[in-house]
């Protein structure tokens, strides 16, 4: 269970090393193992390892600039909501998949960082364009991935504030 507690957002990667395509596909498999409302299938994954595309994505927001420090990312994509049985739950399905990928990456010894895209249109639109999405699918999140440059993973014992735990009544 330590990998759950030790997951941290990693923003500096060893650019001389690459994650194999096999491992990247496996991370997508873990993403898709996340729960989804009514078991709807509203998720896709784009593995990006072309630096030119990554650099373009790094410019979509202030928070995305750290992407220029990585050589691989996975974009979690929402399928056309109109084709889903519970479309209002789709963002939650996509969040669950994103988190699963972060945790699976940590377990495998990779660093990762969730770059927020959805629900901001000013981020979704450029991401869609850069990744060649011109139908009703949309980019939900970008996940920076790689071998961490520094081994600064640590367990933050204070992350859970005990005042936020309640039994039976809030
Ligand atoms: C929805 C969401 C959006 C995020 N967007 C960004 C981002 O754009 N850039 C970034 O560097 N980190 C981003 N993060 C990572 C958070 O900054 C990070 O999880 C938080 O600071 C806690 O640190 P930790 O992940 O190391 O525990 C995002 C996290 C979430 C859940």
PDB file of N, CA and C in Angstrom, residues 10 14 71 88 108 121 137 169:
ATOM      1  N   UNK A  10       5.243  14.600  -9.782  1.00  0.00           N
ATOM      2  CA  UNK A  10       6.649  14.730 -10.186  1.00  0.00           C
ATOM      3  C   UNK A  10       6.718  15.695 -11.369  1.00  0.00           C
ATOM      4  N   UNK A  14      13.991  12.440 -15.920  1.00  0.00           N
ATOM      5  CA  UNK A  14      15.249  12.127 -16.594  1.00  0.00           C
ATOM      6  C   UNK A  14      14.945  11.937 -18.085  1.00  0.00           C
ATOM      7  N   UNK A  71       9.181  13.582 -21.500  1.00  0.00           N
ATOM      8  CA  UNK A  71       9.209  13.150 -22.903  1.00  0.00           C
ATOM      9  C   UNK A  71       8.049  12.214 -23.249  1.00  0.00           C
ATOM     10  N   UNK A  88     -23.615  12.834 -17.714  1.00  0.00           N
ATOM     11  CA  UNK A  88     -23.213  13.768 -16.662  1.00  0.00           C
ATOM     12  C   UNK A  88     -22.203  13.141 -15.701  1.00  0.00           C
ATOM     13  N   UNK A 108       4.805   1.286 -10.525  1.00  0.00           N
ATOM     14  CA  UNK A 108       5.838   0.809 -11.446  1.00  0.00           C
ATOM     15  C   UNK A 108       7.153   1.587 -11.313  1.00  0.00           C
ATOM     16  N   UNK A 121     -12.674  25.349 -21.134  1.00  0.00           N
ATOM     17  CA  UNK A 121     -12.710  25.319 -22.605  1.00  0.00           C
ATOM     18  C   UNK A 121     -11.437  25.879 -23.222  1.00  0.00           C
ATOM     19  N   UNK A 137     -15.296  14.186 -29.310  1.00  0.00           N
ATOM     20  CA  UNK A 137     -14.462  13.749 -28.189  1.00  0.00           C
ATOM     21  C   UNK A 137     -13.744  14.974 -27.613  1.00  0.00           C
ATOM     22  N   UNK A 169     -21.937  11.148  11.425  1.00  0.00           N
ATOM     23  CA  UNK A 169     -22.556  12.454  11.181  1.00  0.00           C
ATOM     24  C   UNK A 169     -21.461  13.445  10.811  1.00  0.00           C
TER      25      UNK A 169
END
